[in-house]
CSV table of C-alpha atoms and ligand atoms in Angstrom, one decimal:
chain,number,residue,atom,x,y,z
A,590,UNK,CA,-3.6,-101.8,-5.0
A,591,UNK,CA,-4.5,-103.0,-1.5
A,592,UNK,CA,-6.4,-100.6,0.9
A,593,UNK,CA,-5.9,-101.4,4.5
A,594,UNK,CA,-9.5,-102.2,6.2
A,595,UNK,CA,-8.7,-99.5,8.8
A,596,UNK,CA,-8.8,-96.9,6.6
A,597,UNK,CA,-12.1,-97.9,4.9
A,598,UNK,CA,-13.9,-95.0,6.5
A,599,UNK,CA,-11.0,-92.6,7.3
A,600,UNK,CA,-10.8,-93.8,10.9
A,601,UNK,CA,-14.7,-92.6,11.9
A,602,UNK,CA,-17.3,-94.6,12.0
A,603,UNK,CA,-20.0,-94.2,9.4
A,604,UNK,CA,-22.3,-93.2,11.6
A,605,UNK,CA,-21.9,-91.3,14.0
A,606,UNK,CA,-22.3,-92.3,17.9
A,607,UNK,CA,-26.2,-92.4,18.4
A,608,UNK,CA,-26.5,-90.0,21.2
A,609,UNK,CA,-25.9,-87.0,19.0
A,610,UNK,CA,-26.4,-88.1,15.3
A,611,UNK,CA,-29.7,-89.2,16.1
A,612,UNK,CA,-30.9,-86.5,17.9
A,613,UNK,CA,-31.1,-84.1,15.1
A,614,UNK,CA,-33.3,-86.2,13.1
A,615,UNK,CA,-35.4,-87.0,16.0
A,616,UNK,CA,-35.6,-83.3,16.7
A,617,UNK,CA,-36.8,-82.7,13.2
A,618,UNK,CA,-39.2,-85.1,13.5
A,619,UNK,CA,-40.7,-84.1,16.6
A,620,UNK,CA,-41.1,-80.5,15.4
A,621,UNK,CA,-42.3,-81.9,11.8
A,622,UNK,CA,-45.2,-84.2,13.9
A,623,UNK,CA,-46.2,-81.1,16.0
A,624,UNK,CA,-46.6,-79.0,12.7
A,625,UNK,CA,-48.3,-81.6,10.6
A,626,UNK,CA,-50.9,-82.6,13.4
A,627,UNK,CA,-51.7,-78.0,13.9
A,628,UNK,CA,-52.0,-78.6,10.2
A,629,UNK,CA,-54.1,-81.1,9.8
A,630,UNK,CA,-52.2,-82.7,7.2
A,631,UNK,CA,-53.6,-85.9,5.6
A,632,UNK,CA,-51.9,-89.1,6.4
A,633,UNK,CA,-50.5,-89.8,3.3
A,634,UNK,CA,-49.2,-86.0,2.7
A,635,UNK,CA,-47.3,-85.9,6.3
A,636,UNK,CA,-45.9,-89.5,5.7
A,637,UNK,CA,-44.3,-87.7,2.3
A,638,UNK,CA,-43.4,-84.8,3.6
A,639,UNK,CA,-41.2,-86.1,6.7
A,640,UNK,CA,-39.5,-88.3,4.4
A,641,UNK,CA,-36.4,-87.5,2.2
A,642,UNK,CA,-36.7,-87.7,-2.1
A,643,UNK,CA,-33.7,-89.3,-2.7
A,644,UNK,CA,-30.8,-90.1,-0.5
A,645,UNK,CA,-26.9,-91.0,-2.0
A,646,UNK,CA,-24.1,-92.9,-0.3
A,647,UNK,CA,-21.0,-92.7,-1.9
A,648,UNK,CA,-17.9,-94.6,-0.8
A,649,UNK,CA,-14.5,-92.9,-2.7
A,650,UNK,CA,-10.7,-93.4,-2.6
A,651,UNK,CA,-8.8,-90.5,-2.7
A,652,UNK,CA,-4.3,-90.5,-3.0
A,653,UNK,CA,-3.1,-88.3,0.2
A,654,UNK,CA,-0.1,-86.5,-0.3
A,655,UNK,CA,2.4,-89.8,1.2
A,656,UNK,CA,1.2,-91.4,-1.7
A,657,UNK,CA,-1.1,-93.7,0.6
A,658,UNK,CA,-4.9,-94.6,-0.9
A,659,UNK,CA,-8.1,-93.4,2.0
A,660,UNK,CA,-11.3,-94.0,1.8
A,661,UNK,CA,-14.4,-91.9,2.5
A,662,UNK,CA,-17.5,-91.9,3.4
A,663,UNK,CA,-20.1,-88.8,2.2
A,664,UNK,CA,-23.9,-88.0,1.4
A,665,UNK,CA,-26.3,-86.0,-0.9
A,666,UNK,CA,-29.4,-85.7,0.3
A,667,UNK,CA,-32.8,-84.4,-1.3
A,668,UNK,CA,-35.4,-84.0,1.3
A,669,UNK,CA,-38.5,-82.2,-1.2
A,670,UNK,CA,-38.6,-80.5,-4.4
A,671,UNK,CA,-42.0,-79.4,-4.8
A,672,UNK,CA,-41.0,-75.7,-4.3
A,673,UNK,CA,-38.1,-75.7,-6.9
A,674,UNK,CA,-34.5,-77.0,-7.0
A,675,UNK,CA,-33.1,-78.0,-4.2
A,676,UNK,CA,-30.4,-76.2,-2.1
A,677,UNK,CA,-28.4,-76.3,0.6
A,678,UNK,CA,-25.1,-77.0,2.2
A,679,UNK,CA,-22.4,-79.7,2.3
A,680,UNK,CA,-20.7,-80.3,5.7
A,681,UNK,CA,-17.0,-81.7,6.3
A,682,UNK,CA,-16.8,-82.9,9.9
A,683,UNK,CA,-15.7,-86.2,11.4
A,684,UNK,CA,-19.3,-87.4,12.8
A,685,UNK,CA,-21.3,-86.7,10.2
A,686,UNK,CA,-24.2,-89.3,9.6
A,687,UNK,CA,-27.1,-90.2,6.8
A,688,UNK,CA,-29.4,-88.9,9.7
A,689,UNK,CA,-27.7,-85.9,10.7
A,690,UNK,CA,-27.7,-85.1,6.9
A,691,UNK,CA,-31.6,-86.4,6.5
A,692,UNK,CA,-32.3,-83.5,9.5
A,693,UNK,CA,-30.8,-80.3,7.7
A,694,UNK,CA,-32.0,-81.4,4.6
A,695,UNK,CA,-35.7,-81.2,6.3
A,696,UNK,CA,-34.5,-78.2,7.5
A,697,UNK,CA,-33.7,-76.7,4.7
A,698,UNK,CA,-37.1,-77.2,2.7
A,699,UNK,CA,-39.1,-75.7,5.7
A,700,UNK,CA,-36.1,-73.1,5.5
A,701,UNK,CA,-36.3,-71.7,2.1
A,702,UNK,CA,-40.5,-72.0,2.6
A,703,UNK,CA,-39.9,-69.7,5.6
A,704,UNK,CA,-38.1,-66.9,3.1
A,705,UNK,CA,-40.1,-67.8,0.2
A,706,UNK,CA,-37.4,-68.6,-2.0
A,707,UNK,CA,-38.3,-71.0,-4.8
A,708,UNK,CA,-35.8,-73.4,-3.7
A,709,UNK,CA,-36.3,-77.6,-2.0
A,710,UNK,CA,-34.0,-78.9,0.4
A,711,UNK,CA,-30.7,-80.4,0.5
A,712,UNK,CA,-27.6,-81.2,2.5
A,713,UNK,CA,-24.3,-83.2,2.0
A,714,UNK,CA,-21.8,-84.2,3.9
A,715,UNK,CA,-18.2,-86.2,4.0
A,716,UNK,CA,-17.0,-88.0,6.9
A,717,UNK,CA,-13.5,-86.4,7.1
A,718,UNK,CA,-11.9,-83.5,9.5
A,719,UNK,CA,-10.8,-80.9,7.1
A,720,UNK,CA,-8.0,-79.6,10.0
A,721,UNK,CA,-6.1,-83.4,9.5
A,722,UNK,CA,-6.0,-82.5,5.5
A,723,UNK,CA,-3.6,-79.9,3.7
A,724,UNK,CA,-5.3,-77.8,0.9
A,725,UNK,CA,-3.8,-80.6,-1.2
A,726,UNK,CA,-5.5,-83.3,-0.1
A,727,UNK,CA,-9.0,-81.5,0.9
A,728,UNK,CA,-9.3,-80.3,-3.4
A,729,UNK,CA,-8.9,-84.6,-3.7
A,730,UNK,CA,-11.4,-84.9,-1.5
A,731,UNK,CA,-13.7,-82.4,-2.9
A,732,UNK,CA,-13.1,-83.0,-6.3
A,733,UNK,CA,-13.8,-86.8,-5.7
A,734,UNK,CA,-17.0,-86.5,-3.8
A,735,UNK,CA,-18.1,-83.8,-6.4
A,736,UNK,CA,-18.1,-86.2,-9.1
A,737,UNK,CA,-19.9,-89.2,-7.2
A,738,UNK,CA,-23.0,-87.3,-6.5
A,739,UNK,CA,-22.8,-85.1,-9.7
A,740,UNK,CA,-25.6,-87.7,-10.6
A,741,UNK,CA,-27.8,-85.3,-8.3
A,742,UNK,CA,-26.6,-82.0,-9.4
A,743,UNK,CA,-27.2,-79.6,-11.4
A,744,UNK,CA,-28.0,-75.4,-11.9
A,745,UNK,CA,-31.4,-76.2,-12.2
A,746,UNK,CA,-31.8,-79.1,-9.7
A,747,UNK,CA,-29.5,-78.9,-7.1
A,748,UNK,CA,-27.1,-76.2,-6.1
A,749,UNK,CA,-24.8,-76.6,-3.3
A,750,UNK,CA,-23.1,-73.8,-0.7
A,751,UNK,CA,-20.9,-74.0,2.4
A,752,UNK,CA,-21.5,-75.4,5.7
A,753,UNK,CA,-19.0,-76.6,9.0
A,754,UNK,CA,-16.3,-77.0,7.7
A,755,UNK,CA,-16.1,-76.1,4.0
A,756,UNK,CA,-16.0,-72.8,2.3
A,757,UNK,CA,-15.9,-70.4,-0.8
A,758,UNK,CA,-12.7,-72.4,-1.7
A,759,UNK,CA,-14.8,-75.9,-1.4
A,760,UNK,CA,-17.3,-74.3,-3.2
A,761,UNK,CA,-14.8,-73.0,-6.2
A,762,UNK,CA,-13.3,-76.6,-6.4
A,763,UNK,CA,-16.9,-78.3,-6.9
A,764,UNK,CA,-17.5,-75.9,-9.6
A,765,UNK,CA,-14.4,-75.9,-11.4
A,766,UNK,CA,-14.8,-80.0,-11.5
A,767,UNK,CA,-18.7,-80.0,-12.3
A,768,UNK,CA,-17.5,-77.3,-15.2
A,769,UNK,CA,-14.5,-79.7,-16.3
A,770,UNK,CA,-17.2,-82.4,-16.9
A,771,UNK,CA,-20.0,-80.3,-18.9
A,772,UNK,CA,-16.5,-78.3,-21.2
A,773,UNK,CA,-17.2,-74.9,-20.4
A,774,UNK,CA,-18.0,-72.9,-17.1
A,775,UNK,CA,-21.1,-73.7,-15.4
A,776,UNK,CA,-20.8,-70.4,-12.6
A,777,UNK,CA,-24.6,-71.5,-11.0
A,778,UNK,CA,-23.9,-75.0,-10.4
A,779,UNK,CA,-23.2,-73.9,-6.6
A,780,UNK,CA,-23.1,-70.5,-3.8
A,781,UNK,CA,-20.8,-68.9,-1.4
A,782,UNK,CA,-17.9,-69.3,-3.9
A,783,UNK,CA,-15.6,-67.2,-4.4
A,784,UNK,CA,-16.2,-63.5,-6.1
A,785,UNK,CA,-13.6,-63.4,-8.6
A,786,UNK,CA,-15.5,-66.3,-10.1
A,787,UNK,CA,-18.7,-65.3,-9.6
A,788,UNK,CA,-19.8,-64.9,-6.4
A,789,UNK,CA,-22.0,-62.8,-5.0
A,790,UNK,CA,-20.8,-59.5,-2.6
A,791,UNK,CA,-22.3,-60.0,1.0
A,792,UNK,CA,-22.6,-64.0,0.3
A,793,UNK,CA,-19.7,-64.4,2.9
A,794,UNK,CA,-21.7,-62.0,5.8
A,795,UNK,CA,-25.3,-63.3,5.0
A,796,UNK,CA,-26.2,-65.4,7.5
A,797,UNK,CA,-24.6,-63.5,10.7
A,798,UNK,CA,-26.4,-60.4,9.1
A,799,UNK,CA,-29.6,-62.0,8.5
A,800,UNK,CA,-29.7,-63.4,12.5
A,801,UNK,CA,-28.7,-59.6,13.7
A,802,UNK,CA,-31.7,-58.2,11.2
A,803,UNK,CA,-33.9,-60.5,12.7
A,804,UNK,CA,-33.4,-60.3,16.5
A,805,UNK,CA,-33.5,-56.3,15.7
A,806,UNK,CA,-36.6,-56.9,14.3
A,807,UNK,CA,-37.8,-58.8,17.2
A,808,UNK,CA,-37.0,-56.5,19.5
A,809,UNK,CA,-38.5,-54.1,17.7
A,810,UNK,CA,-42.1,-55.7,17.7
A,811,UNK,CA,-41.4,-56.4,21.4
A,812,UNK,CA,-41.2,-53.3,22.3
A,813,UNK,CA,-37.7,-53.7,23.6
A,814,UNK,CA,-34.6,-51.1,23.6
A,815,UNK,CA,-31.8,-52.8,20.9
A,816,UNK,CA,-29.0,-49.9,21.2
A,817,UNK,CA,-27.1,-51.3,24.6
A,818,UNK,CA,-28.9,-54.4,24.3
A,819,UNK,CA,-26.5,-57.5,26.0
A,820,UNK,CA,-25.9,-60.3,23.0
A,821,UNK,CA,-23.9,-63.7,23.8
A,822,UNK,CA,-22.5,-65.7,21.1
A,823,UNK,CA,-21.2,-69.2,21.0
A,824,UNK,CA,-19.2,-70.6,18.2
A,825,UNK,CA,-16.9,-68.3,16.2
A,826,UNK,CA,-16.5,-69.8,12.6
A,827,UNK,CA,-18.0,-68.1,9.7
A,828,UNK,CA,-21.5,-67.3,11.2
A,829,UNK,CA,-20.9,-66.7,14.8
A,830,UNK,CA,-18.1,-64.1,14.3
A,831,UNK,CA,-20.0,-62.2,11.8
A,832,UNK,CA,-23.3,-61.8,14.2
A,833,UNK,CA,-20.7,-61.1,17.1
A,834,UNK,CA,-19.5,-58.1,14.5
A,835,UNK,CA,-23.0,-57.0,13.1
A,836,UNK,CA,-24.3,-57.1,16.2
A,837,UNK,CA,-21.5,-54.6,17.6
A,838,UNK,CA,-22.1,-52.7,14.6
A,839,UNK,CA,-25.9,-52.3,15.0
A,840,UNK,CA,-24.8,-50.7,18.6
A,841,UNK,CA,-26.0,-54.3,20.6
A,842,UNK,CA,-23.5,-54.9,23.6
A,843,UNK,CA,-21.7,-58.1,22.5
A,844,UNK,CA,-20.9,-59.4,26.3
A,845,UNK,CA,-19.7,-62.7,25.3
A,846,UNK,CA,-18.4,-65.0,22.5
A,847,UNK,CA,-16.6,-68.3,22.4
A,848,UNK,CA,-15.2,-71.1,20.2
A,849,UNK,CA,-14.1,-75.2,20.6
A,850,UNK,CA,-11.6,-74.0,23.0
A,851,UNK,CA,-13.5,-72.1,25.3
A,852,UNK,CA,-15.2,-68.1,25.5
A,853,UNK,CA,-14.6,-65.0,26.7
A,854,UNK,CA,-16.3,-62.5,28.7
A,855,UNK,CA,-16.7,-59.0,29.4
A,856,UNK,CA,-19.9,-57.3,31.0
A,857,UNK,CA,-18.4,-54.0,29.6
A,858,UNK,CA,-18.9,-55.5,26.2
A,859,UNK,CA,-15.9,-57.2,24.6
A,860,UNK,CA,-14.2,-54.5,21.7
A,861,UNK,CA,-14.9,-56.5,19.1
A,862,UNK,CA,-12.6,-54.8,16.0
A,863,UNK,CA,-9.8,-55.9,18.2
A,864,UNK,CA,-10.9,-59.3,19.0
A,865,UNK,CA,-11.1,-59.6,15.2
A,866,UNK,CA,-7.9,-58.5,14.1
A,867,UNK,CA,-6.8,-61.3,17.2
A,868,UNK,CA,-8.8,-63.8,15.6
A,869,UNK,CA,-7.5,-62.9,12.0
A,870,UNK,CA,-3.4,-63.4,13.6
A,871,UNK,CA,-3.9,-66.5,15.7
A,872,UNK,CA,-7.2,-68.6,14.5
A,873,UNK,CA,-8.5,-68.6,17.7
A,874,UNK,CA,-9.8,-66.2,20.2
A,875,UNK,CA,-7.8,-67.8,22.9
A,876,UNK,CA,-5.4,-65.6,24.9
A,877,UNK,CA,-7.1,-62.4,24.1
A,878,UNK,CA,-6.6,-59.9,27.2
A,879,UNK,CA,-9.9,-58.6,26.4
A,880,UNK,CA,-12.1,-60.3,29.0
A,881,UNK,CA,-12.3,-63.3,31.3
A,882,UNK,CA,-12.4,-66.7,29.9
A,883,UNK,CA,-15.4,-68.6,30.7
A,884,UNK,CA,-16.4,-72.5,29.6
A,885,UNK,CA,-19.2,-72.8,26.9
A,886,UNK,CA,-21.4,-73.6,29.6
A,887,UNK,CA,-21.3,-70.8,31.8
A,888,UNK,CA,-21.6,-68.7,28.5
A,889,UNK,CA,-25.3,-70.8,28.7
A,890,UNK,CA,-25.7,-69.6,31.9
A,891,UNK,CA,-24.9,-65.6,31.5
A,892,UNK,CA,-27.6,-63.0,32.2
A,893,UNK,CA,-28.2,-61.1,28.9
A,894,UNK,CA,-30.5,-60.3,26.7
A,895,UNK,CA,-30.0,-62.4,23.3
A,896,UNK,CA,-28.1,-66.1,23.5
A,897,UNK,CA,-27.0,-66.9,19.8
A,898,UNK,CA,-26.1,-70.3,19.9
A,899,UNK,CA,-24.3,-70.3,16.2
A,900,UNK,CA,-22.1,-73.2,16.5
A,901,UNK,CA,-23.8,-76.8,15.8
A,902,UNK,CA,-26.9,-78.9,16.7
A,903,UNK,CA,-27.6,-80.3,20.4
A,904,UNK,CA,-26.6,-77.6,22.3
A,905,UNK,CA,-29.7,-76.1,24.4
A,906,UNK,CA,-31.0,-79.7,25.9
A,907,UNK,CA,-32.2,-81.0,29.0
A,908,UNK,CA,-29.2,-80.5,30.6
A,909,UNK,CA,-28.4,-76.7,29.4
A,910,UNK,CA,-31.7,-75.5,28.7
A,911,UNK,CA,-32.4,-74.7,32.6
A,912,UNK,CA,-29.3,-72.9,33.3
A,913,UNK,CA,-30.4,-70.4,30.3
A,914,UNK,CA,-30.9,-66.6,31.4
A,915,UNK,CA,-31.6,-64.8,28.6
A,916,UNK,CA,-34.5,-63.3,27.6
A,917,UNK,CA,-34.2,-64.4,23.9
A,918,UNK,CA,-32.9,-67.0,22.1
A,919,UNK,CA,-32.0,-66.8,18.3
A,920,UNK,CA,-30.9,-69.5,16.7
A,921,UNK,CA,-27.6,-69.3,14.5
A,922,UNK,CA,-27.0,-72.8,14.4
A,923,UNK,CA,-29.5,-75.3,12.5
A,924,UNK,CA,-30.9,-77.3,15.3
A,925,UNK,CA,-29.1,-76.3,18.4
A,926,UNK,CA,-32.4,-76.6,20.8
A,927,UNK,CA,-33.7,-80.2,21.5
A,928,UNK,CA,-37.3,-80.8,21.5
A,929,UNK,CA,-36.6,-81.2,25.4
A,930,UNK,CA,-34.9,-78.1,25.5
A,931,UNK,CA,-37.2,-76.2,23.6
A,932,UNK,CA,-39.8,-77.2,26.1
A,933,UNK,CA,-37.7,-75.6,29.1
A,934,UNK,CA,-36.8,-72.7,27.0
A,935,UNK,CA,-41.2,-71.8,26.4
A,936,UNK,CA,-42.0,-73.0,30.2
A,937,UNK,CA,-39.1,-70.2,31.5
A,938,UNK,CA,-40.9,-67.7,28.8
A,939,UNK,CA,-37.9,-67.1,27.2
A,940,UNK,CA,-38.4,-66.0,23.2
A,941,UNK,CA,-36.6,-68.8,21.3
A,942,UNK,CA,-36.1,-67.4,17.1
A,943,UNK,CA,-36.0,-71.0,15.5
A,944,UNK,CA,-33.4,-71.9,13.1
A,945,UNK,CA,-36.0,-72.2,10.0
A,946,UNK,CA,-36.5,-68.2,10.1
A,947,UNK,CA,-33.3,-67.0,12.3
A,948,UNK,CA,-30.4,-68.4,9.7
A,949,UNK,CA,-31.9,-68.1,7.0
A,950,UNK,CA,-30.4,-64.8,5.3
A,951,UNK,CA,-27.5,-67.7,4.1
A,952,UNK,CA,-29.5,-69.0,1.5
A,953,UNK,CA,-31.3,-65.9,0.7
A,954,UNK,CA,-27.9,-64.4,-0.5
A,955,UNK,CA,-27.2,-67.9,-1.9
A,956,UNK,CA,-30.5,-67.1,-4.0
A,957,UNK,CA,-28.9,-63.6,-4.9
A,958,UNK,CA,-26.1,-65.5,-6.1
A,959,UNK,CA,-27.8,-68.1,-8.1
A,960,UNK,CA,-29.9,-65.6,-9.9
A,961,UNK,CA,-26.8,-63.7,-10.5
A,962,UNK,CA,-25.4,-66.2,-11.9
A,963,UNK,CA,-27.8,-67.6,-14.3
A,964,UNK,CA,-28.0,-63.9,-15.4
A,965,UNK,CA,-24.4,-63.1,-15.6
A,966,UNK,CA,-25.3,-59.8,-14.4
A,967,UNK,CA,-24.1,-58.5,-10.6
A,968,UNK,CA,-25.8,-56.4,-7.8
A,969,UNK,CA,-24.1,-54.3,-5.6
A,970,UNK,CA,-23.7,-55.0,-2.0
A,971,UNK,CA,-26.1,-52.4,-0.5
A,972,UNK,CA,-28.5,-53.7,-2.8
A,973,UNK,CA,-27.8,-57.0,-1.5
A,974,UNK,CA,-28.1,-56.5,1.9
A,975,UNK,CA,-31.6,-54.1,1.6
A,976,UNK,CA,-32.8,-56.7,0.0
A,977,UNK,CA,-31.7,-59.5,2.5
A,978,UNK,CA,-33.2,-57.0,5.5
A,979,UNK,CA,-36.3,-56.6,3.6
A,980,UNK,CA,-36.9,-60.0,3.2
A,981,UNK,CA,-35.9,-61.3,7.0
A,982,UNK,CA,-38.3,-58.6,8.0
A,983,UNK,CA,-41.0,-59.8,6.2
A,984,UNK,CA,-40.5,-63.6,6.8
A,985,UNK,CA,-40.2,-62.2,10.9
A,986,UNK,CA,-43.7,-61.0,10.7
A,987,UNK,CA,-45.4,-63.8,8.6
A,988,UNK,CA,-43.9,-66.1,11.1
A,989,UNK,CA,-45.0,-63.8,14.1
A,990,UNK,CA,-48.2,-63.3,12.9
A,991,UNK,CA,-48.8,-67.3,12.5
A,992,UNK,CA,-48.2,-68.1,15.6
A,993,UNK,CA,-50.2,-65.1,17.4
A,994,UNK,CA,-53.0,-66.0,15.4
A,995,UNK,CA,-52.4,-70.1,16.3
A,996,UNK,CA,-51.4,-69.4,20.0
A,997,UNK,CA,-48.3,-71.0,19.8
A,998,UNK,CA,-44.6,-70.4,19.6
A,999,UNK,CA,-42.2,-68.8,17.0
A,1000,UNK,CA,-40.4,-72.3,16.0
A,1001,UNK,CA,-43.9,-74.0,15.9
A,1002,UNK,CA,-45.0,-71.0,14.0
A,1003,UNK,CA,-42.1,-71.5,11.9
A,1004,UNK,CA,-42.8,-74.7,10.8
A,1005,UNK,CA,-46.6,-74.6,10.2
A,1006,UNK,CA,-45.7,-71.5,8.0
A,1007,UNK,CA,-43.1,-73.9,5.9
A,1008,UNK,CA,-44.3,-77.2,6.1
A,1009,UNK,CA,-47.8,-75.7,5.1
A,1010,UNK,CA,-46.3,-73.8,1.9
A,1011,UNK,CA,-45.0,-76.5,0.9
A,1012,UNK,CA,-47.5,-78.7,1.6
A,1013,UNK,CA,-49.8,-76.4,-0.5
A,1014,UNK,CA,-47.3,-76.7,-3.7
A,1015,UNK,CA,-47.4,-80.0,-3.7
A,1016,UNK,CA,-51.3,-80.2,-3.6
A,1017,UNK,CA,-51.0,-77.7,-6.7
A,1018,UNK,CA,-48.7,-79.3,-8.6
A,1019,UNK,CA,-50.7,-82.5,-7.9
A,1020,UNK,CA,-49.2,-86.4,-7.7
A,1021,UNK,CA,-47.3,-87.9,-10.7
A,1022,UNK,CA,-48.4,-90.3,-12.3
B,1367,LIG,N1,-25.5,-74.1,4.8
B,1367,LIG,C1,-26.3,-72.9,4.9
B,1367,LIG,C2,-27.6,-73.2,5.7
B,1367,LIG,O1,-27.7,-74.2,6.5
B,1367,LIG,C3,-26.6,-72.3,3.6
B,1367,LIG,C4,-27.2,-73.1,2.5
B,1367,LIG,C5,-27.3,-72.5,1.2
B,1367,LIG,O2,-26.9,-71.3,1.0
B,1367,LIG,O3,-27.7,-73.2,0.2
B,1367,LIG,O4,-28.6,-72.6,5.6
């Protein structure tokens, strides 16, 4: 079989362009360093800790539907596992990079620290763009990569869950393969699949309901009125829309939202059950008559109270940071403030809820789900999301309280309040051999 040497890496490069893949490792980094020094960590211990475990490159042919052989590129990535298992999601987008991946793996150990779930940190990732592939070819894919880092998985080591670009389908496929190898169903092996085979009720809503619990919660300990309250949204895939909804449920005033091609405003607040049942018919939120359309950066720009950025890293930098009006930010995304634009955001006194704490009802549900799972025994969905308020609540106020009592801000906060839990396991469980 001959594989032409242009299709080696699916047409992307294996990394991706410096500028941005980088950047969310060096923004890790930068907010790891600040943590570790508030910390006092020893040498040794912060030299550990802002390094990942274990790291796996996997190259893979897969046969597209012409019959033609590609080639792709992905990663699994174990950043710590002092705290449990580890967890998180695996990405499918064009760009992804060994850094990029290195960055929300980090993120995910200080994540699951933040919620105090017994979980470490993971991410994956394949270089391909699942809107070039038909189902057909994206289950290839899937099934492929699944078995090339199976090496690293496992129910009681690491258990994956959607991110851009995959979902509870993704999530099904990796199971069904991982269960094909062991001979018999293995349900816990991954999150956010689907319920008919085990998934868990609310897993879907979790992490746009977890950000809307959380900026009530804020505004509560503010001091601030939520009913009315002005909320702007970029980024519409699965968590954006949902905090758009919960936040119009919770009686917030959603005045904007937007997606790749662009966003839409209305000061009155947009009607969001319409928008919806748009987005449900055409995939897009383009051409709704609901409101004006606006470019992502004036959405940036909009006076309002709450500015969800929920779409991907490296969005609040330098260059938007200034033009930012609202008086709080809360982070959807993982890593969509630079340390740059972090800096603006604190000098303009805007409240910025970090990523670490903000996002993190995802992989509390995905905990739900797991020790559902394991148990073969299922909780209902009000129980799932009292329990998912509860603990974003609770994680709210430890991280508040750590950075009143420190003086410093809630993603600094954040990530003394992780990084120092883990840090503190670690010392416990002691240094083998
Ligand atoms: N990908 C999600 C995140 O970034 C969820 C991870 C999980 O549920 O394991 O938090």
């Amino acid at each position: 079989m001959t594989i032409k040497a242009k299709s080696a890496t699916n047409g992307a490069p294996v990394h991706a362009p410096k500028s941005q893949a980088d950047s969310a490792l060096v923004t890790a980094l930068t907010q790891f360093d600040r943590a570790a020094r508030i910390l006092e960590l020893d040498e040794g211990d912060a030299a550990t800790l802002r390094t990942c475990q274990r790291e796996l490159t996997v190259n893979f042919p897969v046969k597209m539907r012409d019959g033609k052989v590609r080639n792709f590129t992905g990663f699994r990535v174990h950043h710590n596992t002092s705290r449990g298992p580890t967890k998180g999601g695996i990405r499918y987008a064009p760009h992804v990079s060994l850094d990029e991946v290195r960055a929300l793996a980090m993120w995910m150990t200080w994540k699951c620290a933040v919620v105090n779930i017994p979980y470490g940190g993971a991410k994956g990732g394949v270089l391909v763009d699942p809107k070039q592939h038909n189902l057909h070819e994206l289950e290839g894919i899937t099934r492929r990569y699944t078995t090339e880092i199976s090496v690293l998985l496992s129910p009681d080591g690491d258990i994956p869950a959607p991110d851009m670009g995959t979902n509870a389908q993704t999530m099904a496929w990796i199971m069904d393969t991982y269960s094909m190898h062991r001979g018999h169903s293995v349900p816990a092996i991954v999150t956010g699949k689907p319920l008919n085979i085990g998934g868990s009720a609310g897993r879907h809503e979790a992490t746009g309901r977890g950000v809307m619990f959380t900026v009530r919660e804020a505004f509560r300990s503010m001091g601030w009125t939520f009913e009315g309250a002005r909320v702007a949204v970029q980024g519409f895939g699965n968590v954006g829309s949902i905090t758009a909804i919960t936040a119009h449920e919770m009686g917030a005033k959603v005045i904007a939202v937007s997606d790749i091609d662009g966003g839409l405003h209305n000061s009155r607040g947009i009607n969001m059950p319409r928008l919806r049942q748009w987005h449900k018919e055409h995939g897009t939120i383009k051409g709704f008559d609901g409101g004006d359309w606006i470019t992502n950066a004036e959405l940036f720009g909009l006076k309002t109270d709450v500015l969800i950025p929920a779409a991907m890293e490296n969005q609040l930098t330098s260059q938007t940071a200034p033009t930012v009006r609202a008086r709080m930010v809360a982070e959807g995304a993982n890593g969509p403030t630079t340390p740059e634009g972090d800096a603006i955001l604190n000098d303009k006194g805007i409240i910025v809820i970090p990523d670490i704490l903000c996002n993190a009802g995802g992989v509390v549900v995905s905990y739900f789900e797991w020790v559902q799972s394991l148990q073969q025994l299922f909780w209902e969905e009000d129980d799932i999301n009292s329990r998912l308020e509860k603990i974003m609540i609770r994680s709210y106020h430890d991280v508040k309280d750590r950075a009143d009592s420190l003086k410093i801000d809630l993603r600094t906060g954040a990530q003394v309040l992780g990084i120092g839990r883990v840090a503190e396991a670690s010392r416990t469980r002691g240094l083998y051999p």
